[in-house]
Coordinates of C-alpha atoms (C1' of nucleotides) in Angstrom, one line a residue:
Chain D
M24 CA -0.1 0.1 -0.3
A25 CA 2.6 2.4 1.0
V26 CA 4.6 1.6 -2.2
I27 CA 1.6 2.0 -4.3
R28 CA 1.2 5.6 -2.7
G29 CA 4.4 6.7 -3.1
L30 CA 4.4 5.6 -6.7
R31 CA 1.2 7.4 -7.2
R32 CA 2.5 10.6 -5.6
R33 CA 5.3 10.7 -7.7
R34 CA 3.5 10.2 -11.1
R35 CA 0.9 12.5 -10.1
A36 CA 3.4 14.9 -9.3
A37 CA 5.4 14.4 -12.6
A38 CA 2.1 13.9 -14.8
S39 CA 0.0 16.7 -13.3
G40 CA 1.7 19.8 -11.9
D41 CA -1.6 21.1 -10.5
E42 CA -1.2 19.8 -7.1
P43 CA 1.8 21.8 -5.5
A44 CA 3.0 19.2 -3.1
R45 CA 1.9 20.7 -0.1
P46 CA 4.5 20.6 2.8
R47 CA 2.4 18.6 4.7
R48 CA 2.7 20.1 8.1
P49 CA 2.8 17.0 10.7
R50 CA 0.6 17.1 13.2
R51 CA 1.8 18.0 16.9
R52 CA 3.5 14.9 18.7
I53 CA 2.2 14.1 22.1
R54 CA 5.1 12.6 24.2
L55 CA 3.8 10.6 27.0
E56 CA 5.8 8.6 29.7
N57 CA 7.2 5.2 28.7
D58 CA 4.8 3.7 31.2
Q59 CA 1.9 5.8 30.4
R60 CA 2.2 5.0 26.8
K61 CA 2.6 1.2 27.4
A62 CA -0.4 0.9 29.8
Q63 CA -2.6 2.9 27.2
L64 CA -1.8 0.7 24.5
L65 CA -2.4 -2.4 26.5
A66 CA -5.7 -1.4 27.6
L67 CA -6.4 -0.2 23.9
G68 CA -5.2 -3.8 22.8
Q69 CA -7.5 -5.6 25.4
Q70 CA -10.3 -3.6 24.3
A71 CA -10.1 -4.1 20.6
F72 CA -9.3 -8.1 20.9
S73 CA -12.3 -8.4 23.1
E74 CA -14.5 -6.5 20.7
R75 CA -13.2 -8.4 17.3
T76 CA -11.3 -11.4 16.4
Y77 CA -7.2 -11.4 16.4
D78 CA -6.9 -11.0 12.7
E79 CA -9.8 -8.5 12.3
V80 CA -7.8 -6.1 14.7
S81 CA -5.0 -4.5 12.7
I82 CA -2.2 -2.8 14.4
D83 CA -3.3 0.4 12.3
D84 CA -6.4 0.4 14.1
I85 CA -5.1 0.3 17.7
A86 CA -2.1 2.7 16.6
R87 CA -4.9 5.1 15.2
A88 CA -7.0 4.7 18.2
A89 CA -4.1 5.8 20.4
G90 CA -3.4 8.9 18.0
I91 CA -0.1 7.4 17.3
S92 CA 2.1 6.0 14.6
K93 CA 2.2 2.1 13.9
G94 CA 5.9 2.6 14.5
L95 CA 5.7 3.5 18.0
L96 CA 3.4 1.0 18.7
Y97 CA 6.1 -1.3 17.5
H98 CA 8.6 0.4 19.8
Y99 CA 6.3 -1.0 22.8
F100 CA 5.2 -4.3 21.7
P101 CA 7.8 -6.1 19.4
T102 CA 4.8 -8.0 17.6
K103 CA 1.2 -7.9 17.4
R104 CA 0.9 -11.3 19.1
D105 CA 3.0 -9.8 22.1
L106 CA 0.4 -7.0 22.4
Y107 CA -2.3 -9.7 22.3
L108 CA -0.5 -12.1 25.1
A109 CA 0.3 -9.1 27.4
G110 CA -3.6 -8.4 27.6
L111 CA -4.1 -12.1 27.9
R112 CA -1.7 -12.6 30.5
A113 CA -2.9 -9.4 32.6
T114 CA -6.8 -10.9 32.3
A115 CA -5.5 -14.4 33.4
A116 CA -3.3 -13.1 36.2
D117 CA -6.5 -10.9 37.2
L118 CA -9.0 -14.1 37.3
I119 CA -6.6 -16.2 39.2
E120 CA -6.2 -13.4 41.6
R121 CA -9.8 -12.7 42.3
T122 CA -10.7 -16.5 42.7
T123 CA -7.7 -16.9 44.9
A124 CA -9.1 -14.0 47.1
A125 CA -12.4 -15.4 47.0
A126 CA -11.4 -19.0 48.2
S127 CA -9.9 -18.0 51.5
P128 CA -8.5 -20.8 53.3
E129 CA -10.3 -20.4 56.6
L130 CA -13.5 -21.3 54.7
P131 CA -14.6 -25.0 55.0
P132 CA -13.6 -27.1 52.2
L133 CA -16.8 -27.2 50.5
D134 CA -17.3 -23.2 51.0
R135 CA -14.2 -22.9 49.6
M136 CA -15.1 -24.4 46.4
R137 CA -18.2 -22.5 46.0
A138 CA -16.6 -18.9 46.9
G139 CA -14.1 -20.1 44.4
L140 CA -16.4 -21.1 41.4
D141 CA -18.5 -17.9 42.5
A142 CA -15.8 -15.6 41.6
Y143 CA -15.0 -17.7 38.6
L144 CA -18.2 -17.4 37.3
D145 CA -18.6 -13.9 38.0
H146 CA -15.5 -13.1 36.1
V147 CA -16.7 -15.2 33.4
S148 CA -20.0 -13.1 33.0
R149 CA -18.4 -9.8 33.1
Q150 CA -15.9 -11.0 30.4
A151 CA -18.5 -12.8 28.6
R152 CA -17.3 -11.8 24.8
P153 CA -13.6 -12.2 25.3
F154 CA -14.1 -15.4 27.4
V155 CA -16.3 -17.1 24.6
A156 CA -14.0 -15.9 21.7
L157 CA -10.8 -17.0 23.7
M158 CA -12.5 -20.6 24.4
R159 CA -13.5 -20.8 21.0
G160 CA -10.1 -20.9 19.8
G161 CA -8.8 -17.5 20.4
I162 CA -5.5 -16.9 18.2
G163 CA -5.1 -20.0 16.0
S164 CA -3.0 -22.6 18.2
D165 CA 0.0 -20.3 19.4
P166 CA 2.1 -21.9 21.7
E167 CA 2.3 -19.0 24.1
V168 CA -1.3 -18.4 24.3
V169 CA -2.0 -21.9 24.7
G170 CA 0.7 -21.7 27.4
V171 CA -1.3 -19.0 29.2
I172 CA -4.4 -20.8 29.3
E173 CA -3.0 -24.0 30.1
G174 CA -1.3 -22.4 33.0
V175 CA -4.7 -21.1 34.4
R176 CA -5.8 -24.6 34.0
A177 CA -3.0 -26.2 36.0
T178 CA -3.4 -23.8 38.6
Y179 CA -6.8 -24.8 39.5
V180 CA -5.9 -28.3 38.8
E181 CA -3.5 -28.0 41.9
R182 CA -5.8 -25.9 43.9
F183 CA -8.7 -28.5 43.5
L184 CA -6.4 -31.2 44.4
D185 CA -5.2 -29.4 47.5
N186 CA -8.6 -28.4 48.4
A187 CA -9.7 -31.7 48.1
E188 CA -7.7 -32.9 51.3
G189 CA -10.3 -31.7 53.6
T190 CA -12.9 -33.6 52.0
P191 CA -13.6 -37.0 52.6
L192 CA -11.2 -37.7 49.9
A193 CA -8.2 -36.5 52.1
G194 CA -5.0 -38.9 52.6
L195 CA -5.3 -40.6 49.0
A196 CA -2.4 -39.3 47.8
L197 CA -4.3 -37.6 45.3
A198 CA -1.9 -35.9 42.8
N199 CA 0.2 -39.1 41.7
R200 CA -2.8 -41.1 40.5
P201 CA -3.0 -40.6 36.7
L202 CA -6.6 -41.3 36.3
L203 CA -7.3 -38.9 39.1
R204 CA -5.4 -36.2 37.2
I205 CA -7.3 -37.0 34.0
A206 CA -10.7 -36.6 36.2
V207 CA -9.7 -33.3 37.6
R208 CA -8.5 -32.1 34.2
G209 CA -11.8 -33.4 32.6
W210 CA -13.9 -31.4 35.4
I211 CA -11.8 -28.0 34.3
G212 CA -13.3 -28.9 30.9
F213 CA -16.7 -29.8 32.3
V214 CA -16.6 -26.2 33.8
E215 CA -15.5 -24.3 30.9
A216 CA -17.9 -26.1 28.5
A217 CA -20.9 -25.7 31.1
S218 CA -19.9 -22.0 31.6
L219 CA -20.0 -21.2 27.7
E220 CA -23.4 -23.3 27.3
W221 CA -24.7 -21.3 30.4
L222 CA -23.6 -18.0 28.9
S223 CA -25.2 -18.5 25.9
R224 CA -28.9 -18.9 27.4
K225 CA -28.7 -17.8 30.9
D226 CA -31.6 -19.7 31.7
V227 CA -30.2 -21.0 35.2
E228 CA -29.4 -19.4 38.3
R229 CA -25.8 -18.8 38.8
T230 CA -25.9 -20.7 42.4
T231 CA -27.6 -23.4 40.6
L232 CA -24.7 -23.8 38.1
R233 CA -22.2 -23.1 40.7
D234 CA -23.7 -26.3 42.9
L235 CA -23.7 -28.4 39.9
L236 CA -20.0 -27.6 39.2
V237 CA -19.3 -28.5 42.8
D238 CA -21.2 -31.8 42.7
A239 CA -19.3 -32.7 39.5
L240 CA -15.9 -32.0 40.9
L241 CA -17.0 -34.1 44.2
A242 CA -18.1 -37.0 41.6
S243 CA -14.9 -36.6 39.6
L244 CA -12.7 -36.8 42.5
R245 CA -14.6 -39.8 43.6
L246 CA -14.4 -41.3 40.1
G247 CA -11.0 -40.7 39.8
A248 CA -9.9 -41.9 43.0
A249 CA -11.7 -45.3 42.4
A250 CA -10.4 -47.3 39.7
G251 CA -13.8 -49.7 39.1
P252 CA -15.8 -49.4 35.9
A253 CA -19.3 -48.6 36.0
P254 CA -21.6 -51.4 37.0
S255 CA -23.1 -53.1 34.0
Chain P
M6 CA -2.4 0.0 -13.1
A7 CA -1.3 -0.7 -16.6
V8 CA 1.4 1.8 -16.0
I9 CA 2.5 0.2 -12.9
R10 CA 3.1 -3.1 -14.7
G11 CA 4.6 -1.5 -17.7
L12 CA 7.0 0.3 -15.1
R13 CA 7.9 -2.8 -13.1
R14 CA 8.7 -4.8 -16.3
R15 CA 10.7 -2.0 -17.7
R16 CA 12.7 -1.5 -14.7
R17 CA 13.5 -5.3 -14.2
A18 CA 14.6 -5.7 -17.9
A19 CA 16.8 -2.4 -17.5
A20 CA 18.3 -3.3 -14.1
S21 CA 19.4 -7.0 -14.6
G22 CA 20.9 -7.3 -18.1
D23 CA 23.3 -9.9 -16.6
E24 CA 20.6 -12.7 -16.8
P25 CA 20.0 -13.5 -20.5
A26 CA 16.2 -14.0 -19.9
R27 CA 16.2 -17.6 -20.8
P28 CA 13.2 -18.4 -23.1
R29 CA 11.9 -20.5 -19.9
R30 CA 10.4 -23.7 -21.4
P31 CA 7.1 -24.0 -19.3
R32 CA 7.0 -27.6 -17.7
R33 CA 4.5 -29.7 -19.4
R34 CA 0.8 -29.4 -17.8
I35 CA -0.6 -32.6 -16.4
R36 CA -4.6 -32.4 -16.7
L37 CA -6.5 -34.0 -14.1
E38 CA -10.2 -35.0 -13.8
N39 CA -12.1 -32.2 -11.7
D40 CA -12.9 -34.8 -9.1
Q41 CA -9.5 -36.2 -9.1
R42 CA -7.6 -33.1 -8.5
K43 CA -10.2 -31.7 -6.0
A44 CA -9.7 -35.0 -3.8
Q45 CA -5.9 -35.0 -4.3
L46 CA -5.7 -31.2 -3.0
L47 CA -8.0 -32.1 -0.2
A48 CA -5.9 -35.0 1.0
L49 CA -2.6 -32.8 0.7
G50 CA -4.4 -30.0 2.7
Q51 CA -5.7 -32.4 5.3
Q52 CA -2.3 -33.6 5.6
A53 CA -0.5 -30.4 5.6
F54 CA -3.1 -28.7 8.4
S55 CA -2.3 -32.1 10.5
E56 CA 1.0 -31.7 10.9
R57 CA 1.7 -28.0 10.9
T58 CA -0.4 -24.8 12.1
Y59 CA -3.0 -23.2 9.9
D60 CA -0.8 -20.3 9.2
E61 CA 2.1 -22.2 9.2
V62 CA 0.8 -24.0 6.0
S63 CA 0.9 -21.8 3.1
I64 CA -1.0 -22.0 -0.1
D65 CA 1.9 -22.1 -1.9
D66 CA 3.2 -25.1 0.0
I67 CA 0.1 -27.1 -1.1
A68 CA 0.3 -26.2 -4.4
R69 CA 4.0 -27.4 -4.5
A70 CA 3.2 -30.4 -3.0
A71 CA 0.7 -30.9 -5.5
G72 CA 3.1 -29.9 -8.4
I73 CA 0.4 -27.3 -9.5
S74 CA 0.1 -23.6 -9.5
K75 CA -1.3 -21.5 -6.9
G76 CA -4.0 -20.0 -9.3
L77 CA -5.2 -23.9 -9.9
L78 CA -5.7 -24.4 -6.3
Y79 CA -7.6 -21.2 -5.9
H80 CA -10.0 -22.7 -8.7
Y81 CA -11.0 -25.5 -6.9
F82 CA -10.8 -23.9 -3.5
P83 CA -11.9 -20.3 -3.3
T84 CA -9.8 -19.5 -0.2
K85 CA -7.3 -21.0 2.1
R86 CA -10.0 -21.4 4.8
D87 CA -12.0 -23.5 2.3
L88 CA -9.5 -25.9 1.9
Y89 CA -9.0 -26.2 5.8
L90 CA -12.9 -26.5 6.5
A91 CA -13.2 -29.0 3.8
G92 CA -10.9 -31.2 5.4
L93 CA -11.9 -30.7 8.7
R94 CA -15.7 -31.4 7.7
A95 CA -14.5 -34.7 6.0
T96 CA -13.0 -35.6 9.3
A97 CA -15.9 -34.6 11.3
A98 CA -18.3 -36.5 9.2
D99 CA -16.0 -39.8 9.6
L100 CA -15.7 -39.5 13.5
I101 CA -19.6 -39.3 13.6
E102 CA -19.9 -42.0 11.2
R103 CA -17.4 -44.4 13.0
T104 CA -18.8 -43.6 16.3
T105 CA -22.3 -44.0 15.0
A106 CA -21.6 -47.4 13.4
A107 CA -20.2 -48.6 16.7
A108 CA -22.7 -47.7 19.0
S109 CA -25.4 -50.1 17.5
P110 CA -28.7 -49.4 18.8
E111 CA -29.2 -53.2 19.5
L112 CA -26.9 -53.0 22.2
P113 CA -27.9 -52.5 25.9
P114 CA -27.4 -48.6 26.7
L115 CA -24.4 -49.1 28.6
D116 CA -23.0 -51.0 26.1
R117 CA -23.9 -48.7 23.4
M118 CA -22.1 -45.8 25.2
R119 CA -19.2 -48.0 25.9
A120 CA -18.8 -49.0 22.3
G121 CA -19.3 -45.2 21.2
L122 CA -16.6 -44.1 23.5
D123 CA -14.2 -46.7 22.5
A124 CA -14.9 -45.6 18.8
Y125 CA -14.0 -42.0 19.8
L126 CA -11.0 -42.7 21.6
D127 CA -9.6 -44.9 18.7
H128 CA -10.2 -42.0 16.6
V129 CA -8.8 -39.6 18.7
S130 CA -5.7 -41.9 19.3
R131 CA -4.9 -42.1 15.7
Q132 CA -5.5 -38.4 14.9
A133 CA -3.8 -37.4 17.8
R134 CA -1.7 -34.4 16.2
P135 CA -4.6 -32.9 14.5
F136 CA -7.0 -33.5 17.2
V137 CA -4.7 -31.6 19.9
A138 CA -4.0 -28.8 17.5
L139 CA -7.9 -28.4 16.7
M140 CA -9.0 -28.6 20.5
R141 CA -6.1 -26.0 21.4
G142 CA -7.4 -23.5 19.1
G143 CA -7.1 -24.5 15.4
I144 CA -7.7 -21.7 12.9
G145 CA -8.6 -18.5 15.2
S146 CA -12.1 -18.4 16.2
D147 CA -13.3 -18.8 12.5
P148 CA -17.4 -18.9 12.8
E149 CA -17.5 -21.8 10.5
V150 CA -14.7 -23.6 12.0
V151 CA -16.6 -23.3 15.2
G152 CA -19.6 -24.3 13.7
V153 CA -18.3 -27.7 12.6
I154 CA -16.7 -28.5 15.9
E155 CA -20.1 -27.4 17.7
G156 CA -22.0 -29.5 15.4
V157 CA -20.2 -32.5 16.2
R158 CA -20.8 -31.9 20.0
A159 CA -24.4 -31.1 19.4
T160 CA -24.7 -34.7 17.7
Y161 CA -23.3 -36.2 20.8
V162 CA -25.3 -34.2 23.3
E163 CA -28.4 -35.2 21.3
R164 CA -27.2 -38.8 21.2
F165 CA -26.7 -39.3 24.8
L166 CA -29.8 -37.4 25.7
D167 CA -31.4 -40.1 23.6
N168 CA -29.4 -43.1 24.8
A169 CA -30.1 -42.0 28.6
E170 CA -33.6 -43.3 28.0
G171 CA -32.9 -46.7 28.6
T172 CA -31.0 -46.0 31.9
P173 CA -32.3 -45.3 35.2
L174 CA -33.0 -41.9 34.3
A175 CA -35.7 -42.8 31.5
G176 CA -38.7 -40.5 31.4
L177 CA -37.5 -37.5 32.8
A178 CA -38.2 -35.3 29.5
L179 CA -34.7 -34.8 29.5
A180 CA -33.7 -32.5 26.8
N181 CA -36.1 -29.5 27.8
R182 CA -34.4 -29.3 31.4
P183 CA -32.0 -26.2 31.2
L184 CA -29.3 -27.8 33.9
L185 CA -29.3 -31.0 32.2
R186 CA -28.6 -29.7 28.9
I187 CA -25.8 -27.5 30.7
A188 CA -24.9 -31.1 32.4
V189 CA -24.5 -32.8 29.1
R190 CA -22.6 -30.0 27.6
G191 CA -20.1 -30.0 30.4
W192 CA -19.5 -33.7 30.1
I193 CA -18.7 -33.3 26.5
G194 CA -16.1 -30.7 27.7
F195 CA -15.1 -33.2 30.2
V196 CA -14.3 -36.0 27.5
E197 CA -12.2 -33.2 25.2
A198 CA -10.3 -32.3 28.3
A199 CA -9.8 -35.9 29.5
S200 CA -8.9 -37.0 26.0
L201 CA -6.3 -34.5 25.7
E202 CA -4.8 -35.0 29.0
W203 CA -4.6 -38.9 28.3
L204 CA -3.0 -38.5 24.9
S205 CA -0.4 -36.3 26.6
R206 CA 0.6 -39.0 28.8
K207 CA -1.1 -42.3 28.0
D208 CA -0.3 -43.5 31.4
V209 CA -3.8 -45.0 31.7
E210 CA -5.4 -47.9 29.9
R211 CA -8.0 -46.9 27.1
T212 CA -10.8 -49.3 28.7
T213 CA -10.1 -47.5 32.0
L214 CA -10.5 -44.0 30.6
R215 CA -13.5 -45.1 28.7
D216 CA -15.2 -46.3 32.1
L217 CA -14.2 -42.9 33.9
L218 CA -15.9 -41.3 31.0
V219 CA -19.0 -43.5 31.0
D220 CA -19.4 -43.1 34.9
A221 CA -19.1 -39.3 34.4
L222 CA -21.8 -39.3 31.8
L223 CA -24.2 -41.0 34.2
A224 CA -23.1 -38.8 37.2
S225 CA -23.6 -35.9 35.1
L226 CA -27.0 -37.0 33.9
R227 CA -27.9 -37.6 37.4
L228 CA -26.7 -34.2 38.6
G229 CA -28.7 -32.5 35.9
A230 CA -31.8 -34.2 36.3
A231 CA -31.7 -33.5 40.0
A232 CA -32.0 -29.6 40.9
G233 CA -30.8 -30.0 44.4
P234 CA -27.3 -28.7 45.9
A235 CA -24.7 -30.3 47.1
P236 CA -25.3 -31.4 50.7
S237 CA -22.8 -29.2 53.0
Chain A
dG13 C1' -3.5 -37.4 -39.1
dA14 C1' -5.2 -32.7 -38.8
dT15 C1' -7.5 -29.3 -36.3
dC16 C1' -10.9 -27.6 -33.1
dC17 C1' -13.0 -26.7 -28.7
dG18 C1' -13.8 -27.0 -23.9
dT19 C1' -11.8 -26.3 -19.6
dA20 C1' -7.8 -27.4 -16.6
dT21 C1' -3.9 -24.7 -16.0
dT22 C1' -0.6 -21.0 -15.5
dG23 C1' 2.0 -17.3 -13.8
dA24 C1' 2.5 -12.6 -13.6
dC25 C1' 0.2 -9.4 -10.8
dC26 C1' -2.6 -6.9 -7.0
dT27 C1' -3.5 -6.3 -2.3
dG28 C1' -3.2 -5.4 2.4
dA29 C1' -1.3 -5.8 6.7
dA30 C1' 2.8 -7.0 9.7
dG31 C1' 7.3 -5.8 10.9
dT32 C1' 11.9 -2.2 10.1
dC33 C1' 14.3 2.3 10.5
dA34 C1' 16.9 6.4 9.8
dA35 C1' 15.4 10.8 10.8
dT36 C1' 12.8 13.9 13.6
dA37 C1' 11.0 16.9 17.3
dG38 C1' 9.2 17.3 22.3
dC39 C1' 10.9 17.5 26.8
dT40 C1' 14.2 18.2 30.7
dG41 C1' 17.9 19.7 33.0
dA42 C1' 22.0 23.1 33.2
Chain H
dT25 C1' 19.0 29.5 25.9
dC26 C1' 20.7 25.1 24.2
dA27 C1' 22.1 20.2 24.3
dG28 C1' 21.2 15.9 24.5
dC29 C1' 18.0 12.1 25.5
dT30 C1' 14.5 9.5 23.7
dA31 C1' 9.7 9.3 22.0
dT32 C1' 7.9 9.6 18.2
dT33 C1' 7.2 9.5 12.9
dG34 C1' 6.1 7.8 8.3
dA35 C1' 8.3 6.1 4.1
dC36 C1' 9.8 1.5 3.2
dT37 C1' 10.4 -3.7 2.9
dT38 C1' 8.6 -8.4 3.0
dC39 C1' 5.2 -11.7 2.5
dA40 C1' 1.0 -14.3 1.9
dG41 C1' -3.4 -14.6 0.1
dG42 C1' -6.1 -13.8 -3.6
dT43 C1' -7.4 -12.7 -9.2
dC44 C1' -7.4 -12.8 -13.9
dA45 C1' -6.1 -13.0 -18.8
dA46 C1' -3.8 -15.9 -21.4
dT47 C1' -2.3 -20.6 -22.5
dA48 C1' -2.1 -25.3 -23.6
dC49 C1' -3.7 -30.3 -22.8
dG50 C1' -6.5 -33.9 -25.1
dG51 C1' -10.8 -36.0 -26.3
dA52 C1' -13.9 -35.1 -30.2
dT53 C1' -14.7 -34.6 -35.2
dC54 C1' -13.7 -34.6 -39.6

DNA sequence: GATCCGTATTGACCTGAAGTCAATAGCTGA
DNA sequence: TCAGCTATTGACTTCAGGTCAATACGGATC
C-alpha cells in the first residue's frame, strides 16, 4: 500500500503539476511517559481484542485509536502477538487473583470451592465476549497463548487437588494417580463447557450452576480415586 | 494499473542485463479430472494442516506439493479457509460415522455408550496431532470452524440424551431441562479435556479411561436431572 | 492425421497488513 | 537558551493470500 502510494504521488507530481506538493505540516507530537504509553496501548489492545477477532484487529487500528503511528506501537510491543499476549496475561492474572482471594483458606472446603467458583463465574459473566472468543479458539494454536490458558488450568488443577484434602477424599495421595489427574483435568473442561453453555442462554441461576459444578467436582474426584468400571 | 505493470517490467529488464532472459520452457502441464484434482488437493490439505499450524501452512506449499500452480488451487478452493474447512468437515463426518456405526442401537444402553466412546477414543488416538491442534485453538475463532466443531458436539449431546432413555433416568423429559443440557454439554467438555490429558501421557489404559467417561456421563445426567445443591 | 474446442492450468500481478529503521521533534535539566 | 535524551514519525520492505487474462492439454470430429 505504502509503495503504491509513493508511486502514485510521484506519478501525479510528474504528470499533473496542478497539486503543488503541499508541505504537509506534521501534526503536533504528544509525548507520554514510557509507562503511561505502554499502559494505554495495553488497555486499547485488550479492548480491541475483546470486541473483534485477533485478525480482524489490525495494528493500524490500534495505533489510530491511540493517536500514534504504527512504528511507535512496535516500539512498545515487538509484534502484534506480544500485544495480544500481554493483554491475555493480564486478564489471566486477574482471574487467578480474584478466585484466589475469594477462596479463603479459612473457609470449610466446600465453601471454599463454592466461593472460588462464584468468583470464576462472576469473572466469566463480566468478560463474556472475550471469554467466549478465547475458548472458541482465540488466536490460532499459538504455543504461548495455549501456554497461558493451560497455566490457568494447571493452577486450578493443583488448587482443587489440594482443596480436596479436606473432603472425605483426604489422604489418598491424590496428585500422583494418573486417573485422578485425568478426572480433575476433565472436570476443568466440564466447567469451561458448562460456562459457555450457560452464557449462551442464562436460563439457570448462577448458584444452581455453581452447585452443579461443585457436585461434578466431587463426583470426578470420587471416580478418579476409585479405579473400578461402571456397574453393568 | 497498466502503467505500474509496465514500469515494473521495464525496470527489471533494464536493471538486470546479466541474466539472459532464458526462454523459460514451461513445464509440461498434467491435466487431471476435476474430481481427482479436488480429492488430491483435499488430501494434501488435510495432511499439511495436521502436521503444521493453519498459518504455518501456506497455499504455495500445498500447490507445490501437488505440483500445480497456486492459481489452480484457487480454482478448486476459493480461499485457504475453504480448503481447511473441507478437510475438517470430512474428518468430522468420519468421526460421527465411525462412532455411530460402533454404537449399535441393538446393544444395551451402557454397552452402546462404551462402544461409542471406544470408537471416539480410537479416532482420537489415531488422529492425535490434528485433534490436539484443533482443540487447542485450531484456526483462530473462525465462525465456520466453530460451527463444525459445535455441530459434532451437538450431535453427541442429542445422542447421549436419547441413549439415556434406556437408563435409570428414562422418562424425565430430559432435553428440555436447562440444567441437564448444561450438564451434558459440560460432560462433552469433560471428554475432550480428559482425552487431551490422556493423549499427553498415555499412562492409563484406554478401557479405564472409557469407563471413567461412562461413569462421568451417568453422574452428569444424575446431577443435571436432580436440581438440588450439594450437601454441606 | 489434422484441427477444433472446452476447460484445466498457468504465472505475473494486485492487495493489504505485519514489521523495520533512519530521521525528527518534544521535553528536561543545566 | 541550548544540548541531549528518547519518544515519535512515516516512508519503506516483506510476505502471503487472492485475481485474472492468456495458454495449452487432450478428447472429439472430420
